[in-house]
């Protein structure tokens, strides 16, 4: 099969012919119909993830049709249209049995722990707890964006952040995760303020429901506090940087909630005293388990959520190296989908 192969960190990957993955007991192999290009893939290419062993095939947001079914897998057949969370949980540990597959200590992540979906085929383990059946009405490109960015944002905003109607919610970073969060928070009735360095990204945020959009600056926290009459109830770092975290925390009113979804490979400085005396909540959020997808899919089917609108570019495998390299200069507006 054709696949994107990273041979050295930070050096452009290439399209190569590599062996197709073998189906394992309890798992399936998918024919990849679409896979998302995510900033997490850029972090992996840069060597920020210790799980990756070179040479490596990235890719963790995926949708496709089942091409092979492993021994012991029930309820799934060749040809089924499916997606999967980027966290493939084991299904049998304490966290999984409690329904918290997104923090499974035995998890495997395609594109990180093993070869991923920037390829014509990808293997998925533990099919019983990780496969999500796709509605016939949903195209594969839209479905690919659900597995990481949209599902991650949905759980972060609705379940972890507990966003409610009438609250002021500030989303820092309007890439795929941030724009998804804008759309989801707005659908819940929140007043959304979007912050980014890109005017184009902010225009997309406005079209997806942001009531206010602000260009990032050193004074953005003060602007937010003025717009919200004393600070937001919820802030979210959808990109991942120490500077954003500082602005986000300064933007909160007392007893506000900060959602950290963007990765922080360079670390972060926290004023713990400020967290204490203002009783602020720091909330990490990491993906969403497969069993939680039906609510999100139902809202998509009803038209309350429109993730298809977030897909702004579709490319082939040959265009991936340049697109991955472009992430070094910032996250483009919207979601880029690869169709192998």
mmCIF file of N, CA and C in Angstrom, residues 36-170:
data_model
loop_
_atom_site.group_PDB
_atom_site.id
_atom_site.type_symbol
_atom_site.label_atom_id
_atom_site.label_comp_id
_atom_site.label_asym_id
_atom_site.label_seq_id
_atom_site.Cartn_x
_atom_site.Cartn_y
_atom_site.Cartn_z
ATOM 1 N N UNK A 36 -7.817 12.884 8.831
ATOM 2 C CA UNK A 36 -7.569 14.300 9.061
ATOM 3 C C UNK A 36 -6.101 14.613 9.288
ATOM 4 N N UNK A 37 -5.691 15.797 8.856
ATOM 5 C CA UNK A 37 -4.347 16.316 9.144
ATOM 6 C C UNK A 37 -4.473 17.224 10.361
ATOM 7 N N UNK A 38 -3.838 16.823 11.466
ATOM 8 C CA UNK A 38 -4.033 17.456 12.765
ATOM 9 C C UNK A 38 -2.702 17.985 13.300
ATOM 10 N N UNK A 39 -2.765 19.009 14.155
ATOM 11 C CA UNK A 39 -1.534 19.528 14.756
ATOM 12 C C UNK A 39 -0.818 18.453 15.577
ATOM 13 N N UNK A 40 -1.538 17.494 16.127
ATOM 14 C CA UNK A 40 -0.886 16.398 16.850
ATOM 15 C C UNK A 40 0.047 15.614 15.932
ATOM 16 N N UNK A 41 -0.317 15.503 14.643
ATOM 17 C CA UNK A 41 0.563 14.833 13.682
ATOM 18 C C UNK A 41 1.860 15.623 13.506
ATOM 19 N N UNK A 42 1.754 16.939 13.521
ATOM 20 C CA UNK A 42 2.941 17.795 13.428
ATOM 21 C C UNK A 42 3.834 17.599 14.643
ATOM 22 N N UNK A 43 3.230 17.535 15.842
ATOM 23 C CA UNK A 43 4.019 17.294 17.050
ATOM 24 C C UNK A 43 4.777 15.969 16.944
ATOM 25 N N UNK A 44 4.096 14.936 16.446
ATOM 26 C CA UNK A 44 4.755 13.641 16.275
ATOM 27 C C UNK A 44 5.907 13.714 15.300
ATOM 28 N N UNK A 45 5.705 14.413 14.179
ATOM 29 C CA UNK A 45 6.760 14.575 13.165
ATOM 30 C C UNK A 45 7.959 15.322 13.736
ATOM 31 N N UNK A 46 7.719 16.240 14.644
ATOM 32 C CA UNK A 46 8.796 17.025 15.242
ATOM 33 C C UNK A 46 9.538 16.283 16.358
ATOM 34 N N UNK A 47 9.052 15.096 16.729
ATOM 35 C CA UNK A 47 9.724 14.316 17.766
ATOM 36 C C UNK A 47 9.253 14.616 19.170
ATOM 37 N N UNK A 48 8.045 15.179 19.316
ATOM 38 C CA UNK A 48 7.533 15.557 20.631
ATOM 39 C C UNK A 48 6.830 14.415 21.346
ATOM 40 N N UNK A 49 6.700 13.256 20.714
ATOM 41 C CA UNK A 49 5.964 12.136 21.304
ATOM 42 C C UNK A 49 6.906 10.948 21.462
ATOM 43 N N UNK A 50 7.116 10.549 22.708
ATOM 44 C CA UNK A 50 8.081 9.483 22.998
ATOM 45 C C UNK A 50 7.604 8.103 22.569
ATOM 46 N N UNK A 51 6.315 7.958 22.221
ATOM 47 C CA UNK A 51 5.791 6.652 21.806
ATOM 48 C C UNK A 51 6.187 6.287 20.376
ATOM 49 N N UNK A 52 6.555 7.288 19.591
ATOM 50 C CA UNK A 52 6.818 7.052 18.170
ATOM 51 C C UNK A 52 8.191 6.439 17.968
ATOM 52 N N UNK A 53 8.229 5.396 17.155
ATOM 53 C CA UNK A 53 9.479 4.732 16.773
ATOM 54 C C UNK A 53 9.622 4.854 15.261
ATOM 55 N N UNK A 54 10.755 5.372 14.815
ATOM 56 C CA UNK A 54 10.995 5.549 13.377
ATOM 57 C C UNK A 54 11.518 4.283 12.730
ATOM 58 N N UNK A 55 11.217 4.045 11.444
ATOM 59 C CA UNK A 55 10.336 4.821 10.572
ATOM 60 C C UNK A 55 8.881 4.687 11.005
ATOM 61 N N UNK A 56 8.078 5.681 10.618
ATOM 62 C CA UNK A 56 6.737 5.760 11.187
ATOM 63 C C UNK A 56 5.742 6.316 10.168
ATOM 64 N N UNK A 57 4.515 5.818 10.246
ATOM 65 C CA UNK A 57 3.392 6.328 9.452
ATOM 66 C C UNK A 57 2.441 7.045 10.407
ATOM 67 N N UNK A 58 2.258 8.365 10.254
ATOM 68 C CA UNK A 58 1.355 9.100 11.145
ATOM 69 C C UNK A 58 -0.099 8.948 10.736
ATOM 70 N N UNK A 59 -0.976 9.641 11.474
ATOM 71 C CA UNK A 59 -2.400 9.653 11.144
ATOM 72 C C UNK A 59 -3.254 8.990 12.202
ATOM 73 N N UNK A 60 -4.193 9.755 12.793
ATOM 74 C CA UNK A 60 -5.011 9.202 13.879
ATOM 75 C C UNK A 60 -6.485 9.585 13.791
ATOM 76 N N UNK A 61 -6.851 10.510 12.917
ATOM 77 C CA UNK A 61 -8.258 10.846 12.686
ATOM 78 C C UNK A 61 -8.686 10.113 11.425
ATOM 79 N N UNK A 62 -9.618 9.202 11.530
ATOM 80 C CA UNK A 62 -9.836 8.332 10.371
ATOM 81 C C UNK A 62 -11.283 7.874 10.234
ATOM 82 N N UNK A 63 -11.610 7.523 9.016
ATOM 83 C CA UNK A 63 -12.898 6.897 8.714
ATOM 84 C C UNK A 63 -12.695 6.023 7.487
ATOM 85 N N UNK A 64 -13.427 4.918 7.431
ATOM 86 C CA UNK A 64 -13.258 4.028 6.287
ATOM 87 C C UNK A 64 -14.212 2.866 6.331
ATOM 88 N N UNK A 65 -13.917 1.870 5.517
ATOM 89 C CA UNK A 65 -14.723 0.652 5.461
ATOM 90 C C UNK A 65 -13.884 -0.522 5.941
ATOM 91 N N UNK A 66 -14.510 -1.417 6.665
ATOM 92 C CA UNK A 66 -13.790 -2.572 7.196
ATOM 93 C C UNK A 66 -13.355 -3.477 6.039
ATOM 94 N N UNK A 67 -12.043 -3.768 6.000
ATOM 95 C CA UNK A 67 -11.482 -4.611 4.941
ATOM 96 C C UNK A 67 -11.189 -6.025 5.429
ATOM 97 N N UNK A 68 -10.984 -6.191 6.736
ATOM 98 C CA UNK A 68 -10.710 -7.512 7.307
ATOM 99 C C UNK A 68 -11.129 -7.504 8.771
ATOM 100 N N UNK A 69 -11.654 -8.637 9.236
ATOM 101 C CA UNK A 69 -12.142 -8.773 10.606
ATOM 102 C C UNK A 69 -11.347 -9.865 11.305
ATOM 103 N N UNK A 70 -10.801 -9.548 12.483
ATOM 104 C CA UNK A 70 -9.990 -10.500 13.223
ATOM 105 C C UNK A 70 -10.817 -11.510 13.992
ATOM 106 N N UNK A 71 -10.161 -12.566 14.422
ATOM 107 C CA UNK A 71 -10.821 -13.613 15.203
ATOM 108 C C UNK A 71 -11.413 -13.033 16.474
ATOM 109 N N UNK A 72 -12.617 -13.464 16.807
ATOM 110 C CA UNK A 72 -13.263 -13.047 18.040
ATOM 111 C C UNK A 72 -14.060 -11.762 17.943
ATOM 112 N N UNK A 73 -14.048 -11.114 16.797
ATOM 113 C CA UNK A 73 -14.798 -9.861 16.630
ATOM 114 C C UNK A 73 -16.224 -10.189 16.206
ATOM 115 N N UNK A 74 -17.195 -9.703 16.962
ATOM 116 C CA UNK A 74 -18.596 -9.966 16.668
ATOM 117 C C UNK A 74 -19.329 -8.662 16.356
ATOM 118 N N UNK A 75 -20.319 -8.734 15.480
ATOM 119 C CA UNK A 75 -21.164 -7.584 15.189
ATOM 120 C C UNK A 75 -20.636 -6.660 14.113
ATOM 121 N N UNK A 76 -19.488 -6.997 13.522
ATOM 122 C CA UNK A 76 -18.892 -6.165 12.485
ATOM 123 C C UNK A 76 -18.523 -7.038 11.299
ATOM 124 N N UNK A 77 -18.646 -6.469 10.090
ATOM 125 C CA UNK A 77 -18.397 -7.251 8.882
ATOM 126 C C UNK A 77 -17.642 -6.413 7.862
ATOM 127 N N UNK A 78 -16.995 -7.111 6.942
ATOM 128 C CA UNK A 78 -16.304 -6.434 5.844
ATOM 129 C C UNK A 78 -17.309 -5.546 5.102
ATOM 130 N N UNK A 79 -16.899 -4.308 4.843
ATOM 131 C CA UNK A 79 -17.760 -3.357 4.150
ATOM 132 C C UNK A 79 -18.469 -2.371 5.054
ATOM 133 N N UNK A 80 -18.506 -2.638 6.362
ATOM 134 C CA UNK A 80 -19.145 -1.697 7.287
ATOM 135 C C UNK A 80 -18.419 -0.361 7.270
ATOM 136 N N UNK A 81 -19.184 0.725 7.305
ATOM 137 C CA UNK A 81 -18.638 2.085 7.339
ATOM 138 C C UNK A 81 -18.438 2.496 8.798
ATOM 139 N N UNK A 82 -17.221 2.836 9.168
ATOM 140 C CA UNK A 82 -16.931 3.088 10.581
ATOM 141 C C UNK A 82 -15.932 4.231 10.756
ATOM 142 N N UNK A 83 -15.908 4.742 11.981
ATOM 143 C CA UNK A 83 -14.833 5.593 12.458
ATOM 144 C C UNK A 83 -14.441 5.087 13.832
ATOM 145 N N UNK A 84 -13.489 5.777 14.466
ATOM 146 C CA UNK A 84 -12.994 5.338 15.766
ATOM 147 C C UNK A 84 -12.401 6.534 16.494
ATOM 148 N N UNK A 85 -12.491 6.563 17.835
ATOM 149 C CA UNK A 85 -11.727 7.570 18.568
ATOM 150 C C UNK A 85 -10.236 7.381 18.296
ATOM 151 N N UNK A 86 -9.458 8.452 18.444
ATOM 152 C CA UNK A 86 -8.013 8.299 18.256
ATOM 153 C C UNK A 86 -7.383 7.513 19.392
ATOM 154 N N UNK A 87 -8.097 7.393 20.504
ATOM 155 C CA UNK A 87 -7.644 6.567 21.619
ATOM 156 C C UNK A 87 -8.340 5.218 21.506
ATOM 157 N N UNK A 88 -7.577 4.183 21.193
ATOM 158 C CA UNK A 88 -8.142 2.836 21.123
ATOM 159 C C UNK A 88 -7.936 2.166 22.475
ATOM 160 N N UNK A 89 -8.995 2.117 23.255
ATOM 161 C CA UNK A 89 -8.926 1.618 24.623
ATOM 162 C C UNK A 89 -8.988 0.098 24.664
ATOM 163 N N UNK A 90 -8.472 -0.472 25.762
ATOM 164 C CA UNK A 90 -8.400 -1.935 25.858
ATOM 165 C C UNK A 90 -9.747 -2.573 26.160
ATOM 166 N N UNK A 91 -10.634 -1.844 26.865
ATOM 167 C CA UNK A 91 -11.962 -2.355 27.163
ATOM 168 C C UNK A 91 -12.078 -3.196 28.409
ATOM 169 N N UNK A 92 -10.958 -3.505 29.071
ATOM 170 C CA UNK A 92 -11.037 -4.427 30.205
ATOM 171 C C UNK A 92 -10.397 -3.899 31.489
ATOM 172 N N UNK A 93 -9.746 -2.758 31.456
ATOM 173 C CA UNK A 93 -9.098 -2.226 32.661
ATOM 174 C C UNK A 93 -10.127 -1.498 33.534
ATOM 175 N N UNK A 94 -9.694 -1.016 34.698
ATOM 176 C CA UNK A 94 -10.594 -0.325 35.624
ATOM 177 C C UNK A 94 -11.243 0.897 34.980
ATOM 178 N N UNK A 95 -10.439 1.719 34.295
ATOM 179 C CA UNK A 95 -10.988 2.924 33.686
ATOM 180 C C UNK A 95 -11.996 2.588 32.594
ATOM 181 N N UNK A 96 -11.690 1.592 31.772
ATOM 182 C CA UNK A 96 -12.612 1.199 30.707
ATOM 183 C C UNK A 96 -13.921 0.669 31.273
ATOM 184 N N UNK A 97 -13.830 -0.150 32.316
ATOM 185 C CA UNK A 97 -15.032 -0.725 32.900
ATOM 186 C C UNK A 97 -15.913 0.344 33.541
ATOM 187 N N UNK A 98 -15.320 1.478 33.907
ATOM 188 C CA UNK A 98 -16.087 2.604 34.448
ATOM 189 C C UNK A 98 -16.576 3.543 33.351
ATOM 190 N N UNK A 99 -16.230 3.241 32.087
ATOM 191 C CA UNK A 99 -16.679 4.060 30.972
ATOM 192 C C UNK A 99 -15.734 5.168 30.581
ATOM 193 N N UNK A 100 -14.532 5.169 31.157
ATOM 194 C CA UNK A 100 -13.563 6.238 30.897
ATOM 195 C C UNK A 100 -12.461 5.773 29.949
ATOM 196 N N UNK A 101 -12.872 5.266 28.792
ATOM 197 C CA UNK A 101 -11.903 4.739 27.835
ATOM 198 C C UNK A 101 -10.906 5.794 27.355
ATOM 199 N N UNK A 102 -11.268 7.068 27.431
ATOM 200 C CA UNK A 102 -10.382 8.126 26.950
ATOM 201 C C UNK A 102 -9.109 8.268 27.791
ATOM 202 N N UNK A 103 -9.094 7.663 28.981
ATOM 203 C CA UNK A 103 -7.882 7.689 29.810
ATOM 204 C C UNK A 103 -7.397 6.269 30.114
ATOM 205 N N UNK A 104 -7.740 5.324 29.255
ATOM 206 C CA UNK A 104 -7.302 3.932 29.429
ATOM 207 C C UNK A 104 -5.777 3.857 29.512
ATOM 208 N N UNK A 105 -5.217 3.276 30.570
ATOM 209 C CA UNK A 105 -3.758 3.194 30.682
ATOM 210 C C UNK A 105 -3.123 2.237 29.686
ATOM 211 N N UNK A 106 -3.937 1.383 29.063
ATOM 212 C CA UNK A 106 -3.428 0.415 28.085
ATOM 213 C C UNK A 106 -3.757 0.835 26.652
ATOM 214 N N UNK A 107 -4.131 2.075 26.467
ATOM 215 C CA UNK A 107 -4.591 2.544 25.158
ATOM 216 C C UNK A 107 -3.507 2.447 24.100
ATOM 217 N N UNK A 108 -3.964 2.258 22.873
ATOM 218 C CA UNK A 108 -3.099 2.327 21.701
ATOM 219 C C UNK A 108 -3.637 3.419 20.793
ATOM 220 N N UNK A 109 -2.755 4.209 20.234
ATOM 221 C CA UNK A 109 -3.168 5.297 19.361
ATOM 222 C C UNK A 109 -2.548 5.113 17.980
ATOM 223 N N UNK A 110 -3.381 4.901 16.951
ATOM 224 C CA UNK A 110 -2.824 4.836 15.593
ATOM 225 C C UNK A 110 -2.102 6.148 15.285
ATOM 226 N N UNK A 111 -0.976 6.028 14.628
ATOM 227 C CA UNK A 111 -0.199 7.217 14.302
ATOM 228 C C UNK A 111 0.746 7.650 15.396
ATOM 229 N N UNK A 112 0.723 6.941 16.530
ATOM 230 C CA UNK A 112 1.629 7.244 17.633
ATOM 231 C C UNK A 112 2.260 5.957 18.170
ATOM 232 N N UNK A 113 1.430 5.083 18.779
ATOM 233 C CA UNK A 113 1.975 3.814 19.274
ATOM 234 C C UNK A 113 2.309 2.844 18.142
ATOM 235 N N UNK A 114 1.630 2.991 17.025
ATOM 236 C CA UNK A 114 1.871 2.110 15.884
ATOM 237 C C UNK A 114 1.495 2.874 14.615
ATOM 238 N N UNK A 115 1.752 2.273 13.455
ATOM 239 C CA UNK A 115 1.525 2.960 12.186
ATOM 240 C C UNK A 115 0.055 3.343 12.021
ATOM 241 N N UNK A 116 -0.129 4.598 11.536
ATOM 242 C CA UNK A 116 -1.454 5.167 11.492
ATOM 243 C C UNK A 116 -2.098 5.232 10.123
ATOM 244 N N UNK A 117 -2.957 6.239 9.937
ATOM 245 C CA UNK A 117 -3.912 6.258 8.832
ATOM 246 C C UNK A 117 -3.523 7.143 7.652
ATOM 247 N N UNK A 118 -2.302 7.688 7.622
ATOM 248 C CA UNK A 118 -1.845 8.372 6.406
ATOM 249 C C UNK A 118 -1.393 7.298 5.423
ATOM 250 N N UNK A 119 -2.337 6.473 5.056
ATOM 251 C CA UNK A 119 -2.057 5.271 4.271
ATOM 252 C C UNK A 119 -3.361 4.763 3.679
ATOM 253 N N UNK A 120 -3.249 3.761 2.824
ATOM 254 C CA UNK A 120 -4.453 3.201 2.217
ATOM 255 C C UNK A 120 -5.192 2.245 3.150
ATOM 256 N N UNK A 121 -4.471 1.685 4.136
ATOM 257 C CA UNK A 121 -5.078 0.783 5.121
ATOM 258 C C UNK A 121 -4.493 1.061 6.497
ATOM 259 N N UNK A 122 -5.300 0.803 7.542
ATOM 260 C CA UNK A 122 -4.834 0.971 8.918
ATOM 261 C C UNK A 122 -5.492 -0.096 9.785
ATOM 262 N N UNK A 123 -4.762 -0.577 10.777
ATOM 263 C CA UNK A 123 -5.304 -1.555 11.724
ATOM 264 C C UNK A 123 -5.892 -0.832 12.929
ATOM 265 N N UNK A 124 -6.971 -1.395 13.473
ATOM 266 C CA UNK A 124 -7.559 -0.876 14.704
ATOM 267 C C UNK A 124 -7.711 -2.031 15.696
ATOM 268 N N UNK A 125 -7.158 -1.900 16.904
ATOM 269 C CA UNK A 125 -7.275 -2.966 17.903
ATOM 270 C C UNK A 125 -8.561 -2.828 18.722
ATOM 271 N N UNK A 126 -8.872 -3.854 19.504
ATOM 272 C CA UNK A 126 -9.979 -3.816 20.466
ATOM 273 C C UNK A 126 -11.269 -3.297 19.811
ATOM 274 N N UNK A 127 -11.655 -3.943 18.725
ATOM 275 C CA UNK A 127 -12.789 -3.453 17.929
ATOM 276 C C UNK A 127 -14.073 -3.357 18.739
ATOM 277 N N UNK A 128 -14.260 -4.215 19.716
ATOM 278 C CA UNK A 128 -15.517 -4.252 20.470
ATOM 279 C C UNK A 128 -15.819 -2.942 21.174
ATOM 280 N N UNK A 129 -14.789 -2.192 21.557
ATOM 281 C CA UNK A 129 -15.036 -0.958 22.317
ATOM 282 C C UNK A 129 -14.628 0.304 21.570
ATOM 283 N N UNK A 130 -14.110 0.164 20.341
ATOM 284 C CA UNK A 130 -13.578 1.340 19.669
ATOM 285 C C UNK A 130 -14.202 1.673 18.323
ATOM 286 N N UNK A 131 -14.994 0.784 17.751
ATOM 287 C CA UNK A 131 -15.610 1.080 16.468
ATOM 288 C C UNK A 131 -16.923 1.831 16.649
ATOM 289 N N UNK A 132 -17.146 2.801 15.779
ATOM 290 C CA UNK A 132 -18.389 3.571 15.766
ATOM 291 C C UNK A 132 -18.983 3.461 14.377
ATOM 292 N N UNK A 133 -20.225 2.980 14.296
ATOM 293 C CA UNK A 133 -20.876 2.829 12.993
ATOM 294 C C UNK A 133 -21.314 4.197 12.475
ATOM 295 N N UNK A 134 -21.034 4.445 11.204
ATOM 296 C CA UNK A 134 -21.360 5.733 10.611
ATOM 297 C C UNK A 134 -22.734 5.704 9.942
ATOM 298 N N UNK A 135 -23.512 6.767 10.095
ATOM 299 C CA UNK A 135 -24.762 6.853 9.335
ATOM 300 C C UNK A 135 -24.470 6.939 7.840
ATOM 301 N N UNK A 136 -25.327 6.370 7.031
ATOM 302 C CA UNK A 136 -25.126 6.402 5.581
ATOM 303 C C UNK A 136 -25.089 7.828 5.043
ATOM 304 N N UNK A 137 -25.739 8.743 5.756
ATOM 305 C CA UNK A 137 -25.819 10.123 5.288
ATOM 306 C C UNK A 137 -24.536 10.923 5.525
ATOM 307 N N UNK A 138 -23.605 10.379 6.313
ATOM 308 C CA UNK A 138 -22.386 11.117 6.644
ATOM 309 C C UNK A 138 -21.248 10.697 5.723
ATOM 310 N N UNK A 139 -20.632 11.679 5.045
ATOM 311 C CA UNK A 139 -19.513 11.346 4.168
ATOM 312 C C UNK A 139 -18.262 11.089 4.996
ATOM 313 N N UNK A 140 -17.303 10.378 4.401
ATOM 314 C CA UNK A 140 -16.115 9.957 5.137
ATOM 315 C C UNK A 140 -15.243 11.145 5.568
ATOM 316 N N UNK A 141 -15.186 12.187 4.763
ATOM 317 C CA UNK A 141 -14.382 13.340 5.131
ATOM 318 C C UNK A 141 -14.872 13.994 6.407
ATOM 319 N N UNK A 142 -16.186 14.142 6.539
ATOM 320 C CA UNK A 142 -16.762 14.686 7.766
ATOM 321 C C UNK A 142 -16.490 13.761 8.934
ATOM 322 N N UNK A 143 -16.663 12.457 8.708
ATOM 323 C CA UNK A 143 -16.474 11.473 9.780
ATOM 324 C C UNK A 143 -15.040 11.455 10.282
ATOM 325 N N UNK A 144 -14.074 11.642 9.382
ATOM 326 C CA UNK A 144 -12.669 11.614 9.795
ATOM 327 C C UNK A 144 -12.379 12.704 10.810
ATOM 328 N N UNK A 145 -13.001 13.871 10.647
ATOM 329 C CA UNK A 145 -12.776 14.971 11.577
ATOM 330 C C UNK A 145 -13.403 14.756 12.941
ATOM 331 N N UNK A 146 -14.301 13.797 13.067
ATOM 332 C CA UNK A 146 -14.952 13.539 14.351
ATOM 333 C C UNK A 146 -14.023 12.856 15.345
ATOM 334 N N UNK A 147 -13.126 11.993 14.858
ATOM 335 C CA UNK A 147 -12.381 11.107 15.748
ATOM 336 C C UNK A 147 -11.456 11.787 16.710
ATOM 337 N N UNK A 148 -10.934 12.947 16.348
ATOM 338 C CA UNK A 148 -10.056 13.677 17.261
ATOM 339 C C UNK A 148 -10.631 15.055 17.544
ATOM 340 N N UNK A 149 -10.612 15.923 16.560
ATOM 341 C CA UNK A 149 -10.903 17.329 16.842
ATOM 342 C C UNK A 149 -12.340 17.591 17.270
ATOM 343 N N UNK A 150 -13.319 17.119 16.501
ATOM 344 C CA UNK A 150 -14.701 17.442 16.835
ATOM 345 C C UNK A 150 -15.151 16.701 18.088
ATOM 346 N N UNK A 151 -14.851 15.409 18.177
ATOM 347 C CA UNK A 151 -15.237 14.647 19.360
ATOM 348 C C UNK A 151 -14.520 15.165 20.602
ATOM 349 N N UNK A 152 -13.241 15.487 20.468
ATOM 350 C CA UNK A 152 -12.491 16.047 21.598
ATOM 351 C C UNK A 152 -13.138 17.339 22.071
ATOM 352 N N UNK A 153 -13.489 18.211 21.133
ATOM 353 C CA UNK A 153 -14.120 19.479 21.490
ATOM 354 C C UNK A 153 -15.503 19.258 22.102
ATOM 355 N N UNK A 154 -16.247 18.311 21.557
ATOM 356 C CA UNK A 154 -17.594 18.050 22.066
ATOM 357 C C UNK A 154 -17.539 17.635 23.535
ATOM 358 N N UNK A 155 -16.679 16.678 23.830
ATOM 359 C CA UNK A 155 -16.594 16.234 25.224
ATOM 360 C C UNK A 155 -16.030 17.340 26.115
ATOM 361 N N UNK A 156 -15.026 18.066 25.640
ATOM 362 C CA UNK A 156 -14.423 19.126 26.440
ATOM 363 C C UNK A 156 -15.445 20.203 26.785
ATOM 364 N N UNK A 157 -16.192 20.646 25.799
ATOM 365 C CA UNK A 157 -17.130 21.750 26.005
ATOM 366 C C UNK A 157 -18.360 21.298 26.783
ATOM 367 N N UNK A 158 -18.944 20.176 26.371
ATOM 368 C CA UNK A 158 -20.239 19.771 26.941
ATOM 369 C C UNK A 158 -20.091 19.019 28.260
ATOM 370 N N UNK A 159 -19.160 18.081 28.320
ATOM 371 C CA UNK A 159 -19.091 17.201 29.478
ATOM 372 C C UNK A 159 -18.067 17.657 30.517
ATOM 373 N N UNK A 160 -16.865 17.984 30.078
ATOM 374 C CA UNK A 160 -15.826 18.389 31.033
ATOM 375 C C UNK A 160 -15.992 19.853 31.442
ATOM 376 N N UNK A 161 -16.192 20.733 30.455
ATOM 377 C CA UNK A 161 -16.325 22.151 30.748
ATOM 378 C C UNK A 161 -17.687 22.562 31.266
ATOM 379 N N UNK A 162 -18.707 21.711 31.061
ATOM 380 C CA UNK A 162 -20.062 21.965 31.565
ATOM 381 C C UNK A 162 -20.604 23.319 31.094
ATOM 382 N N UNK A 163 -20.345 23.645 29.835
ATOM 383 C CA UNK A 163 -20.796 24.919 29.287
ATOM 384 C C UNK A 163 -22.319 24.968 29.258
ATOM 385 N N UNK A 164 -22.857 26.105 29.716
ATOM 386 C CA UNK A 164 -24.310 26.272 29.787
ATOM 387 C C UNK A 164 -24.738 27.502 29.007
ATOM 388 N N UNK A 165 -26.015 27.530 28.637
ATOM 389 C CA UNK A 165 -26.567 28.675 27.903
ATOM 390 C C UNK A 165 -26.368 29.955 28.697
ATOM 391 N N UNK A 166 -25.986 31.021 28.003
ATOM 392 C CA UNK A 166 -25.810 32.314 28.627
ATOM 393 C C UNK A 166 -24.412 32.577 29.157
ATOM 394 N N UNK A 167 -23.571 31.554 29.224
ATOM 395 C CA UNK A 167 -22.218 31.757 29.713
ATOM 396 C C UNK A 167 -21.333 32.377 28.632
ATOM 397 N N UNK A 168 -20.327 33.135 29.073
ATOM 398 C CA UNK A 168 -19.299 33.658 28.182
ATOM 399 C C UNK A 168 -18.191 32.623 28.060
ATOM 400 N N UNK A 169 -17.929 32.176 26.843
ATOM 401 C CA UNK A 169 -16.928 31.137 26.591
ATOM 402 C C UNK A 169 -15.913 31.687 25.600
ATOM 403 N N UNK A 170 -14.634 31.655 25.967
ATOM 404 C CA UNK A 170 -13.582 32.183 25.105
ATOM 405 C C UNK A 170 -12.752 31.028 24.566
#
